[in-house]
PDB file of C-alpha atoms and ligand atoms in Angstrom:
ATOM      1  CA  MET A   1     -56.330   4.156  -1.392  1.00 92.00           C
ATOM      2  CA  PRO A   2     -56.126   0.651  -2.960  1.00 95.00           C
ATOM      3  CA  TYR A   3     -53.198  -1.514  -1.873  1.00 97.00           C
ATOM      4  CA  LEU A   4     -52.487  -2.457  -5.471  1.00 96.00           C
ATOM      5  CA  GLN A   5     -51.231   0.678  -7.185  1.00 94.00           C
ATOM      6  CA  PRO A   6     -49.933   1.262 -10.709  1.00 93.00           C
ATOM      7  CA  PHE A   7     -46.151   1.582 -10.373  1.00 92.00           C
ATOM      8  CA  ASP A   8     -45.216   5.164 -10.983  1.00 85.00           C
ATOM      9  CA  PRO A   9     -41.987   6.343  -9.355  1.00 74.00           C
ATOM     10  CA  TRP A  10     -42.868  10.028  -9.073  1.00 72.00           C
ATOM     11  CA  LYS A  11     -43.563  10.113 -12.817  1.00 75.00           C
ATOM     12  CA  SER A  12     -39.806   9.943 -13.368  1.00 81.00           C
ATOM     13  CA  PRO A  13     -39.022  10.323 -17.071  1.00 85.00           C
ATOM     14  CA  LEU A  14     -35.945   8.175 -16.380  1.00 87.00           C
ATOM     15  CA  CYS A  15     -37.971   5.111 -15.388  1.00 86.00           C
ATOM     16  CA  THR A  16     -37.974   2.471 -18.131  1.00 86.00           C
ATOM     17  CA  CYS A  17     -40.077  -0.101 -16.261  1.00 86.00           C
ATOM     18  CA  PRO A  18     -42.930  -1.798 -18.106  1.00 89.00           C
ATOM     19  CA  PRO A  19     -46.485  -1.087 -16.912  1.00 90.00           C
ATOM     20  CA  LYS A  20     -46.995  -2.930 -13.635  1.00 95.00           C
ATOM     21  CA  TYR A  21     -48.724  -2.823 -10.292  1.00 96.00           C
ATOM     22  CA  THR A  22     -46.822  -2.430  -7.067  1.00 96.00           C
ATOM     23  CA  LEU A  23     -47.838  -4.077  -3.814  1.00 98.00           C
ATOM     24  CA  ASN A  24     -46.382  -3.665  -0.323  1.00 98.00           C
ATOM     25  CA  PRO A  25     -47.851  -6.083   2.231  1.00 98.00           C
ATOM     26  CA  TYR A  26     -46.048  -4.045   4.908  1.00 98.00           C
ATOM     27  CA  THR A  27     -45.657  -0.340   5.528  1.00 98.00           C
ATOM     28  CA  GLY A  28     -42.041   0.415   6.352  1.00 98.00           C
ATOM     29  CA  CYS A  29     -39.199  -2.055   6.392  1.00 98.00           C
ATOM     30  CA  GLY A  30     -37.165  -3.839   9.035  1.00 98.00           C
ATOM     31  CA  HIS A  31     -34.119  -4.225   6.823  1.00 98.00           C
ATOM     32  CA  ARG A  32     -33.230  -0.648   7.773  1.00 98.00           C
ATOM     33  CA  CYS A  33     -30.898  -0.019   4.813  1.00 98.00           C
ATOM     34  CA  ILE A  34     -29.226   3.296   5.483  1.00 98.00           C
ATOM     35  CA  TYR A  35     -29.407   4.315   1.820  1.00 98.00           C
ATOM     36  CA  CYS A  36     -33.162   3.639   1.584  1.00 98.00           C
ATOM     37  CA  TYR A  37     -35.082   6.381  -0.253  1.00 95.00           C
ATOM     38  CA  ALA A  38     -38.489   5.342   1.103  1.00 96.00           C
ATOM     39  CA  THR A  39     -37.686   6.855   4.526  1.00 97.00           C
ATOM     40  CA  SER A  40     -38.016  10.268   2.913  1.00 95.00           C
ATOM     41  CA  PHE A  41     -41.716   9.860   2.193  1.00 94.00           C
ATOM     42  CA  ILE A  42     -43.058   7.181   4.585  1.00 96.00           C
ATOM     43  CA  LYS A  43     -43.405   8.037   8.278  1.00 96.00           C
ATOM     44  CA  ASN A  44     -41.714   5.819  10.883  1.00 98.00           C
ATOM     45  CA  PHE A  45     -40.295   3.756   8.066  1.00 98.00           C
ATOM     46  CA  TYR A  46     -37.928   1.707  10.216  1.00 97.00           C
ATOM     47  CA  SER A  47     -40.840   0.668  12.471  1.00 98.00           C
ATOM     48  CA  PRO A  48     -42.599  -1.589   9.994  1.00 98.00           C
ATOM     49  CA  ARG A  49     -46.175  -2.764  10.398  1.00 98.00           C
ATOM     50  CA  PRO A  50     -48.467  -5.085   8.421  1.00 98.00           C
ATOM     51  CA  LYS A  51     -51.052  -3.446   6.196  1.00 98.00           C
ATOM     52  CA  LYS A  52     -54.486  -3.414   7.808  1.00 97.00           C
ATOM     53  CA  ASP A  53     -56.938  -6.087   6.575  1.00 98.00           C
ATOM     54  CA  PHE A  54     -54.394  -6.911   3.902  1.00 98.00           C
ATOM     55  CA  LEU A  55     -55.829 -10.207   2.698  1.00 97.00           C
ATOM     56  CA  LYS A  56     -59.439  -9.150   2.809  1.00 97.00           C
ATOM     57  CA  ARG A  57     -58.792  -6.017   0.807  1.00 98.00           C
ATOM     58  CA  ILE A  58     -56.363  -7.564  -1.615  1.00 97.00           C
ATOM     59  CA  LYS A  59     -58.803 -10.342  -2.446  1.00 96.00           C
ATOM     60  CA  LYS A  60     -61.266  -7.734  -3.712  1.00 95.00           C
ATOM     61  CA  GLU A  61     -58.661  -5.679  -5.528  1.00 96.00           C
ATOM     62  CA  LEU A  62     -57.182  -8.666  -7.331  1.00 95.00           C
ATOM     63  CA  THR A  63     -60.412  -9.370  -9.166  1.00 90.00           C
ATOM     64  CA  LYS A  64     -60.171  -5.941 -10.817  1.00 93.00           C
ATOM     65  CA  LEU A  65     -56.738  -6.484 -12.350  1.00 94.00           C
ATOM     66  CA  PRO A  66     -56.517  -7.113 -16.097  1.00 94.00           C
ATOM     67  CA  GLN A  67     -55.557 -10.604 -17.289  1.00 92.00           C
ATOM     68  CA  GLY A  68     -51.798 -11.154 -17.310  1.00 94.00           C
ATOM     69  CA  ALA A  69     -51.072  -8.047 -15.198  1.00 96.00           C
ATOM     70  CA  LEU A  70     -47.631  -7.813 -13.645  1.00 97.00           C
ATOM     71  CA  VAL A  71     -47.514  -7.323  -9.869  1.00 97.00           C
ATOM     72  CA  SER A  72     -44.236  -6.261  -8.307  1.00 97.00           C
ATOM     73  CA  LEU A  73     -43.592  -7.013  -4.603  1.00 97.00           C
ATOM     74  CA  SER A  74     -42.298  -4.719  -3.373  1.00 93.00           C
ATOM     75  CA  ASN A  75     -41.053  -1.303  -4.379  1.00 93.00           C
ATOM     76  CA  SER A  76     -41.265   0.644  -1.094  1.00 95.00           C
ATOM     77  CA  SER A  77     -40.574  -2.138   1.418  1.00 97.00           C
ATOM     78  CA  ASP A  78     -39.298  -5.724   1.361  1.00 98.00           C
ATOM     79  CA  PRO A  79     -41.914  -8.495   1.029  1.00 98.00           C
ATOM     80  CA  TYR A  80     -39.625 -10.896   2.956  1.00 98.00           C
ATOM     81  CA  GLN A  81     -38.536  -8.533   5.705  1.00 98.00           C
ATOM     82  CA  PRO A  82     -38.408  -9.924   9.282  1.00 98.00           C
ATOM     83  CA  LEU A  83     -42.150  -9.321   9.914  1.00 98.00           C
ATOM     84  CA  GLU A  84     -42.952 -11.828   7.173  1.00 98.00           C
ATOM     85  CA  LYS A  85     -41.732 -14.676   9.382  1.00 98.00           C
ATOM     86  CA  ASN A  86     -44.737 -14.178  11.666  1.00 98.00           C
ATOM     87  CA  PHE A  87     -47.386 -12.485   9.558  1.00 98.00           C
ATOM     88  CA  GLN A  88     -46.751 -14.345   6.293  1.00 98.00           C
ATOM     89  CA  LEU A  89     -48.684 -11.773   4.256  1.00 98.00           C
ATOM     90  CA  THR A  90     -46.495 -12.302   1.204  1.00 98.00           C
ATOM     91  CA  LYS A  91     -46.931 -16.051   1.388  1.00 98.00           C
ATOM     92  CA  LYS A  92     -50.690 -15.682   1.849  1.00 98.00           C
ATOM     93  CA  PHE A  93     -50.835 -13.368  -1.164  1.00 98.00           C
ATOM     94  CA  LEU A  94     -48.982 -15.881  -3.351  1.00 97.00           C
ATOM     95  CA  ARG A  95     -51.254 -18.658  -2.135  1.00 97.00           C
ATOM     96  CA  LEU A  96     -54.294 -16.559  -2.907  1.00 96.00           C
ATOM     97  CA  ILE A  97     -53.253 -16.017  -6.523  1.00 95.00           C
ATOM     98  CA  GLN A  98     -52.760 -19.738  -6.832  1.00 95.00           C
ATOM     99  CA  GLU A  99     -56.089 -20.635  -5.212  1.00 94.00           C
ATOM    100  CA  LEU A 100     -58.032 -18.115  -7.281  1.00 93.00           C
ATOM    101  CA  ASN A 101     -56.210 -19.370 -10.355  1.00 92.00           C
ATOM    102  CA  LEU A 102     -55.556 -15.809 -11.475  1.00 91.00           C
ATOM    103  CA  ASN A 103     -53.613 -15.195 -14.621  1.00 92.00           C
ATOM    104  CA  LEU A 104     -51.076 -12.799 -13.109  1.00 96.00           C
ATOM    105  CA  ARG A 105     -47.331 -12.398 -13.330  1.00 97.00           C
ATOM    106  CA  VAL A 106     -45.387 -11.742 -10.147  1.00 97.00           C
ATOM    107  CA  LEU A 107     -42.018 -10.083  -9.723  1.00 98.00           C
ATOM    108  CA  ILE A 108     -40.468 -10.486  -6.258  1.00 98.00           C
ATOM    109  CA  ILE A 109     -37.736  -8.059  -5.179  1.00 98.00           C
ATOM    110  CA  THR A 110     -36.005  -8.909  -1.919  1.00 98.00           C
ATOM    111  CA  LYS A 111     -32.885  -8.823   0.226  1.00 98.00           C
ATOM    112  CA  SER A 112     -33.908 -11.822   2.288  1.00 98.00           C
ATOM    113  CA  SER A 113     -33.185 -15.507   2.038  1.00 98.00           C
ATOM    114  CA  LEU A 114     -36.614 -16.085   3.592  1.00 98.00           C
ATOM    115  CA  VAL A 115     -37.871 -16.215  -0.002  1.00 98.00           C
ATOM    116  CA  GLU A 116     -36.535 -19.803  -0.032  1.00 98.00           C
ATOM    117  CA  ARG A 117     -39.430 -20.782   2.239  1.00 98.00           C
ATOM    118  CA  ASP A 118     -41.871 -20.125  -0.627  1.00 98.00           C
ATOM    119  CA  ILE A 119     -40.034 -21.885  -3.444  1.00 98.00           C
ATOM    120  CA  SER A 120     -42.676 -24.593  -3.742  1.00 97.00           C
ATOM    121  CA  LEU A 121     -45.362 -21.920  -4.165  1.00 97.00           C
ATOM    122  CA  LEU A 122     -43.329 -19.745  -6.522  1.00 97.00           C
ATOM    123  CA  LYS A 123     -42.601 -22.733  -8.744  1.00 95.00           C
ATOM    124  CA  ASN A 124     -46.282 -22.913  -9.599  1.00 94.00           C
ATOM    125  CA  LEU A 125     -46.701 -19.253 -10.439  1.00 96.00           C
ATOM    126  CA  ARG A 126     -45.668 -17.134 -13.402  1.00 96.00           C
ATOM    127  CA  CYS A 127     -42.973 -15.289 -11.523  1.00 97.00           C
ATOM    128  CA  ALA A 128     -39.365 -14.145 -11.337  1.00 97.00           C
ATOM    129  CA  VAL A 129     -37.314 -13.349  -8.243  1.00 98.00           C
ATOM    130  CA  SER A 130     -34.926 -10.433  -8.079  1.00 98.00           C
ATOM    131  CA  ILE A 131     -32.437 -10.559  -5.210  1.00 98.00           C
ATOM    132  CA  THR A 132     -30.527  -7.432  -4.315  1.00 98.00           C
ATOM    133  CA  ILE A 133     -26.887  -7.817  -3.333  1.00 98.00           C
ATOM    134  CA  THR A 134     -24.801  -4.703  -2.794  1.00 98.00           C
ATOM    135  CA  THR A 135     -21.999  -5.759  -0.455  1.00 98.00           C
ATOM    136  CA  PHE A 136     -20.312  -8.620   1.350  1.00 98.00           C
ATOM    137  CA  LYS A 137     -18.101  -6.319   3.360  1.00 98.00           C
ATOM    138  CA  TYR A 138     -20.435  -3.617   4.675  1.00 98.00           C
ATOM    139  CA  TRP A 139     -23.659  -5.589   5.018  1.00 96.00           C
ATOM    140  CA  LYS A 140     -24.023  -4.913   8.759  1.00 97.00           C
ATOM    141  CA  ILE A 141     -23.595  -1.177   8.198  1.00 98.00           C
ATOM    142  CA  LEU A 142     -25.543  -0.721   4.995  1.00 98.00           C
ATOM    143  CA  GLU A 143     -28.392  -3.234   5.399  1.00 98.00           C
ATOM    144  CA  PRO A 144     -28.343  -4.328   9.065  1.00 98.00           C
ATOM    145  CA  GLY A 145     -31.762  -6.027   9.201  1.00 98.00           C
ATOM    146  CA  SER A 146     -31.449  -8.042   5.992  1.00 98.00           C
ATOM    147  CA  SER A 147     -29.954 -11.475   5.292  1.00 98.00           C
ATOM    148  CA  PRO A 148     -26.163 -11.674   4.934  1.00 98.00           C
ATOM    149  CA  ALA A 149     -25.127 -11.468   1.270  1.00 98.00           C
ATOM    150  CA  GLU A 150     -23.780 -15.053   1.333  1.00 98.00           C
ATOM    151  CA  GLU A 151     -27.243 -16.304   2.286  1.00 98.00           C
ATOM    152  CA  ARG A 152     -28.750 -14.346  -0.590  1.00 98.00           C
ATOM    153  CA  VAL A 153     -26.327 -15.997  -3.011  1.00 98.00           C
ATOM    154  CA  GLU A 154     -27.486 -19.369  -1.656  1.00 98.00           C
ATOM    155  CA  ALA A 155     -31.110 -18.318  -2.119  1.00 98.00           C
ATOM    156  CA  LEU A 156     -30.423 -17.420  -5.760  1.00 98.00           C
ATOM    157  CA  LYS A 157     -28.854 -20.822  -6.242  1.00 98.00           C
ATOM    158  CA  LYS A 158     -31.853 -22.628  -4.766  1.00 98.00           C
ATOM    159  CA  LEU A 159     -34.343 -20.576  -6.781  1.00 98.00           C
ATOM    160  CA  LYS A 160     -32.432 -21.191  -9.975  1.00 98.00           C
ATOM    161  CA  THR A 161     -32.198 -24.915  -9.255  1.00 98.00           C
ATOM    162  CA  ALA A 162     -35.966 -24.950  -8.739  1.00 97.00           C
ATOM    163  CA  GLY A 163     -36.415 -23.506 -12.252  1.00 97.00           C
ATOM    164  CA  ILE A 164     -37.500 -20.034 -11.147  1.00 97.00           C
ATOM    165  CA  PRO A 165     -36.118 -17.135 -13.252  1.00 97.00           C
ATOM    166  CA  THR A 166     -33.705 -15.074 -11.192  1.00 98.00           C
ATOM    167  CA  ILE A 167     -32.308 -11.564 -11.350  1.00 98.00           C
ATOM    168  CA  LEU A 168     -29.372  -9.975  -9.567  1.00 98.00           C
ATOM    169  CA  ARG A 169     -30.126  -6.438  -8.470  1.00 98.00           C
ATOM    170  CA  LEU A 170     -26.822  -4.681  -7.859  1.00 98.00           C
ATOM    171  CA  ASP A 171     -28.307  -1.516  -6.520  1.00 98.00           C
ATOM    172  CA  PRO A 172     -27.242   0.933  -5.227  1.00 98.00           C
ATOM    173  CA  ILE A 173     -23.572   1.294  -6.082  1.00 98.00           C
ATOM    174  CA  ILE A 174     -22.025   3.919  -3.820  1.00 98.00           C
ATOM    175  CA  PRO A 175     -18.694   5.355  -4.966  1.00 97.00           C
ATOM    176  CA  GLU A 176     -15.725   4.339  -2.841  1.00 95.00           C
ATOM    177  CA  ILE A 177     -17.938   2.221  -0.579  1.00 97.00           C
ATOM    178  CA  ASN A 178     -19.308  -0.873  -2.282  1.00 98.00           C
ATOM    179  CA  GLU A 179     -18.046   0.124  -5.739  1.00 97.00           C
ATOM    180  CA  THR A 180     -14.990  -2.061  -5.232  1.00 96.00           C
ATOM    181  CA  GLU A 181     -17.128  -5.184  -4.648  1.00 98.00           C
ATOM    182  CA  VAL A 182     -18.947  -5.130  -7.978  1.00 98.00           C
ATOM    183  CA  GLU A 183     -16.818  -7.793  -9.645  1.00 98.00           C
ATOM    184  CA  GLU A 184     -16.939 -10.141  -6.643  1.00 98.00           C
ATOM    185  CA  ILE A 185     -20.745  -9.851  -6.427  1.00 98.00           C
ATOM    186  CA  ILE A 186     -21.233 -10.663 -10.109  1.00 98.00           C
ATOM    187  CA  LYS A 187     -18.673 -13.446 -10.047  1.00 98.00           C
ATOM    188  CA  LYS A 188     -20.354 -15.154  -7.080  1.00 98.00           C
ATOM    189  CA  THR A 189     -23.858 -14.961  -8.542  1.00 98.00           C
ATOM    190  CA  ALA A 190     -23.408 -15.187 -12.321  1.00 98.00           C
ATOM    191  CA  ASP A 191     -24.122 -18.934 -12.459  1.00 98.00           C
ATOM    192  CA  PHE A 192     -27.422 -18.495 -10.653  1.00 98.00           C
ATOM    193  CA  VAL A 193     -28.966 -15.490 -12.374  1.00 98.00           C
ATOM    194  CA  ASP A 194     -30.498 -14.796 -15.758  1.00 94.00           C
ATOM    195  CA  HIS A 195     -30.311 -11.011 -15.760  1.00 96.00           C
ATOM    196  CA  LEU A 196     -28.573  -8.152 -13.979  1.00 97.00           C
ATOM    197  CA  ILE A 197     -29.983  -4.748 -13.171  1.00 97.00           C
ATOM    198  CA  THR A 198     -27.874  -2.052 -11.601  1.00 97.00           C
ATOM    199  CA  SER A 199     -27.996   1.530 -10.468  1.00 97.00           C
ATOM    200  CA  THR A 200     -25.838   4.125  -8.765  1.00 98.00           C
ATOM    201  CA  TYR A 201     -26.918   5.500  -5.410  1.00 98.00           C
ATOM    202  CA  LYS A 202     -29.413   8.349  -5.743  1.00 97.00           C
ATOM    203  CA  ALA A 203     -29.422  10.402  -2.596  1.00 97.00           C
ATOM    204  CA  LYS A 204     -32.216  11.950  -0.598  1.00 96.00           C
ATOM    205  CA  ARG A 205     -31.266  14.384   2.153  1.00 96.00           C
ATOM    206  CA  ASP A 206     -31.976  11.954   4.993  1.00 97.00           C
ATOM    207  CA  SER A 207     -30.306   8.913   3.390  1.00 98.00           C
ATOM    208  CA  LEU A 208     -27.179  10.924   2.577  1.00 97.00           C
ATOM    209  CA  ASN A 209     -27.012  12.100   6.196  1.00 97.00           C
ATOM    210  CA  ARG A 210     -27.154   8.511   7.423  1.00 98.00           C
ATOM    211  CA  LEU A 211     -24.517   7.448   4.936  1.00 98.00           C
ATOM    212  CA  VAL A 212     -21.969  10.124   5.825  1.00 97.00           C
ATOM    213  CA  LYS A 213     -22.550   9.398   9.520  1.00 98.00           C
ATOM    214  CA  ALA A 214     -21.835   5.707   8.944  1.00 98.00           C
ATOM    215  CA  PHE A 215     -18.732   6.438   6.847  1.00 98.00           C
ATOM    216  CA  PRO A 216     -17.278   9.631   8.383  1.00 98.00           C
ATOM    217  CA  GLU A 217     -14.023   9.217   6.474  1.00 97.00           C
ATOM    218  CA  LYS A 218     -16.000   9.489   3.202  1.00 97.00           C
ATOM    219  CA  ALA A 219     -18.278  12.286   4.387  1.00 97.00           C
ATOM    220  CA  LYS A 220     -16.505  15.128   2.597  1.00 97.00           C
ATOM    221  CA  TYR A 221     -16.118  13.202  -0.631  1.00 97.00           C
ATOM    222  CA  LEU A 222     -19.742  12.001  -0.760  1.00 97.00           C
ATOM    223  CA  SER A 223     -21.197  15.384   0.219  1.00 96.00           C
ATOM    224  CA  PHE A 224     -19.083  17.078  -2.435  1.00 96.00           C
ATOM    225  CA  LEU A 225     -20.104  14.598  -5.117  1.00 97.00           C
ATOM    226  CA  TYR A 226     -23.812  14.651  -4.388  1.00 96.00           C
ATOM    227  CA  SER A 227     -24.423  18.169  -3.115  1.00 92.00           C
ATOM    228  CA  LYS A 228     -21.934  20.168  -5.185  1.00 94.00           C
ATOM    229  CA  LYS A 229     -20.876  18.261  -8.320  1.00 95.00           C
ATOM    230  CA  GLY A 230     -23.942  16.117  -8.898  1.00 96.00           C
ATOM    231  CA  GLU A 231     -27.314  16.965 -10.380  1.00 94.00           C
ATOM    232  CA  LYS A 232     -30.848  16.878  -9.033  1.00 95.00           C
ATOM    233  CA  LEU A 233     -33.119  14.709 -11.155  1.00 93.00           C
ATOM    234  CA  SER A 234     -36.707  13.742 -10.347  1.00 88.00           C
ATOM    235  CA  GLY A 235     -36.353  14.684  -6.687  1.00 91.00           C
ATOM    236  CA  SER A 236     -33.057  12.818  -6.032  1.00 94.00           C
ATOM    237  CA  TYR A 237     -29.433  13.881  -5.970  1.00 97.00           C
ATOM    238  CA  TYR A 238     -27.479  12.025  -8.656  1.00 97.00           C
ATOM    239  CA  LEU A 239     -23.744  11.612  -9.037  1.00 97.00           C
ATOM    240  CA  PRO A 240     -22.116  13.654 -11.807  1.00 97.00           C
ATOM    241  CA  LYS A 241     -23.005  12.067 -15.142  1.00 96.00           C
ATOM    242  CA  GLU A 242     -19.426  11.239 -16.131  1.00 96.00           C
ATOM    243  CA  LEU A 243     -18.879   9.328 -12.882  1.00 97.00           C
ATOM    244  CA  ARG A 244     -22.137   7.442 -13.305  1.00 97.00           C
ATOM    245  CA  LYS A 245     -21.110   6.512 -16.828  1.00 97.00           C
ATOM    246  CA  ARG A 246     -17.769   5.244 -15.570  1.00 97.00           C
ATOM    247  CA  ILE A 247     -19.332   3.135 -12.804  1.00 97.00           C
ATOM    248  CA  ILE A 248     -22.106   1.716 -14.976  1.00 97.00           C
ATOM    249  CA  SER A 249     -19.750   1.022 -17.832  1.00 97.00           C
ATOM    250  CA  ARG A 250     -17.562  -1.090 -15.558  1.00 97.00           C
ATOM    251  CA  VAL A 251     -20.549  -3.135 -14.364  1.00 97.00           C
ATOM    252  CA  TYR A 252     -21.630  -3.552 -17.975  1.00 96.00           C
ATOM    253  CA  GLU A 253     -18.220  -4.901 -19.001  1.00 97.00           C
ATOM    254  CA  ILE A 254     -18.177  -7.407 -16.144  1.00 97.00           C
ATOM    255  CA  ALA A 255     -21.770  -8.498 -16.814  1.00 96.00           C
ATOM    256  CA  LYS A 256     -20.845  -9.027 -20.480  1.00 96.00           C
ATOM    257  CA  MET A 257     -17.843 -11.098 -19.460  1.00 97.00           C
ATOM    258  CA  TYR A 258     -20.188 -13.403 -17.534  1.00 97.00           C
ATOM    259  CA  GLY A 259     -22.766 -13.482 -20.335  1.00 96.00           C
ATOM    260  CA  LEU A 260     -25.540 -11.738 -18.393  1.00 96.00           C
ATOM    261  CA  SER A 261     -28.191  -9.505 -19.904  1.00 95.00           C
ATOM    262  CA  PHE A 262     -27.866  -6.030 -18.477  1.00 95.00           C
ATOM    263  CA  ALA A 263     -30.063  -3.065 -17.619  1.00 95.00           C
ATOM    264  CA  THR A 264     -29.837   0.050 -15.502  1.00 95.00           C
ATOM    265  CA  CYS A 265     -32.442   1.637 -13.261  1.00 93.00           C
ATOM    266  CA  ARG A 266     -33.320   5.322 -13.740  1.00 90.00           C
ATOM    267  CA  GLU A 267     -29.861   6.318 -14.971  1.00 91.00           C
ATOM    268  CA  GLY A 268     -30.979   7.909 -18.238  1.00 90.00           C
ATOM    269  CA  LEU A 269     -27.789   6.758 -19.969  1.00 90.00           C
ATOM    270  CA  LYS A 270     -28.729   6.041 -23.567  1.00 87.00           C
ATOM    271  CA  GLU A 271     -25.596   3.998 -24.249  1.00 89.00           C
ATOM    272  CA  PHE A 272     -26.830   1.351 -21.810  1.00 89.00           C
ATOM    273  CA  ALA A 273     -30.446   1.248 -22.993  1.00 85.00           C
ATOM    274  CA  PHE A 274     -31.806  -2.294 -22.824  1.00 85.00           C
ATOM    275  CA  LYS A 275     -34.316  -3.368 -25.443  1.00 79.00           C
ATOM    276  CA  GLU A 276     -36.133  -5.787 -23.114  1.00 85.00           C
ATOM    277  CA  ARG A 277     -37.917  -4.816 -19.887  1.00 89.00           C
ATOM    278  CA  CYS A 278     -35.242  -3.482 -17.510  1.00 91.00           C
ATOM    279  CA  ASP A 279     -36.669  -5.028 -14.310  1.00 93.00           C
ATOM    280  CA  GLY A 280     -36.189  -8.583 -15.638  1.00 93.00           C
ATOM    281  CA  SER A 281     -39.913  -9.298 -15.917  1.00 94.00           C
ATOM    282  CA  PHE A 282     -39.323 -10.347 -19.549  1.00 94.00           C
ATOM    283  CA  LEU A 283     -37.964 -13.587 -18.066  1.00 96.00           C
ATOM    284  CA  ILE A 284     -41.441 -14.537 -16.851  1.00 95.00           C
ATOM    285  CA  ASP A 285     -42.768 -14.617 -20.405  1.00 89.00           C
ATOM    286  CA  ARG A 286     -39.680 -16.418 -21.602  1.00 84.00           C
ATOM    287  CA  PHE A 287     -39.846 -19.148 -18.953  1.00 79.00           C
ATOM    288  CA  PHE A 288     -43.618 -19.702 -18.716  1.00 76.00           C
TER     289      PHE A 288
HETATM  290  S1  SF4 B   1     -34.941  -3.532   1.826  1.00 52.75           S
HETATM  291 FE1  SF4 B   1     -35.521  -1.881   0.417  1.00 52.75          FE
HETATM  292  S2  SF4 B   1     -37.352  -0.942   1.374  1.00 52.75           S
HETATM  293 FE2  SF4 B   1     -36.304  -2.161   2.948  1.00 52.75          FE
HETATM  294  S3  SF4 B   1     -35.019  -0.688   4.019  1.00 52.75           S
HETATM  295 FE3  SF4 B   1     -33.787  -1.707   2.410  1.00 52.75          FE
HETATM  296  S4  SF4 B   1     -33.919  -0.346   0.624  1.00 52.75           S
HETATM  297 FE4  SF4 B   1     -35.582   0.250   2.057  1.00 52.75          FE
END
């Protein structure tokens, strides 16, 4: 199977992403987020490994991409997870695009401040960087292998200062856990981002089990919401629609207050439909 794949999240009718390719230099992820959905379909997910012959294979595959194609790194792992410090596959990929002078657009999605290392490379590419921040308070529980949220705010600041379009990904919002931090997260990042994308937590069986184990005092409430009151959509357990509307609407109001463009990810809530591309990739065309 080619490493560069058309992005197609289980053919979800709720996905509003533009056509793009997805690329994961690593299989699995060392950030070990307990809410991660990828653990439900990738074996040994928390024992990440580099993709075999990554550069050699990707070099061939890149030549087959159409001009101007959008490549998203990454959707089922983090391109700047701890392994990247040694293997540098993400950096080598970015360098390759530059050396081959390929007309591609790149969208980075990460929870690591390691992305700062590649600012000088990113500056010369048609790219945007989306940094996910979900919590200041529960970082060690929710995303133990990733960079502390404060470092991610700093990374956004540095990227923005370097002239690279930036996106805040406030995803996932988990009721009664990080829901209360939404305003603080937006307030601390608003000056350094050009767009905000958000989403409520969509549970898989295994991720919900990890979550209720980590927050035993919320176990009953979360299990009730997701397993009894919620709905199953495209293979995931969603919160009840009214609750999702309430959560998303609050984020929307705060984003508006800070003048940020706003989109949601696979919520299917028409009232928050965004006319541009939800993932923030529209910024690439606007900036370059
Ligand atoms: S950074 Fe993303 S891919 Fe990695 S564990 Fe967390 S949610 Fe999963």
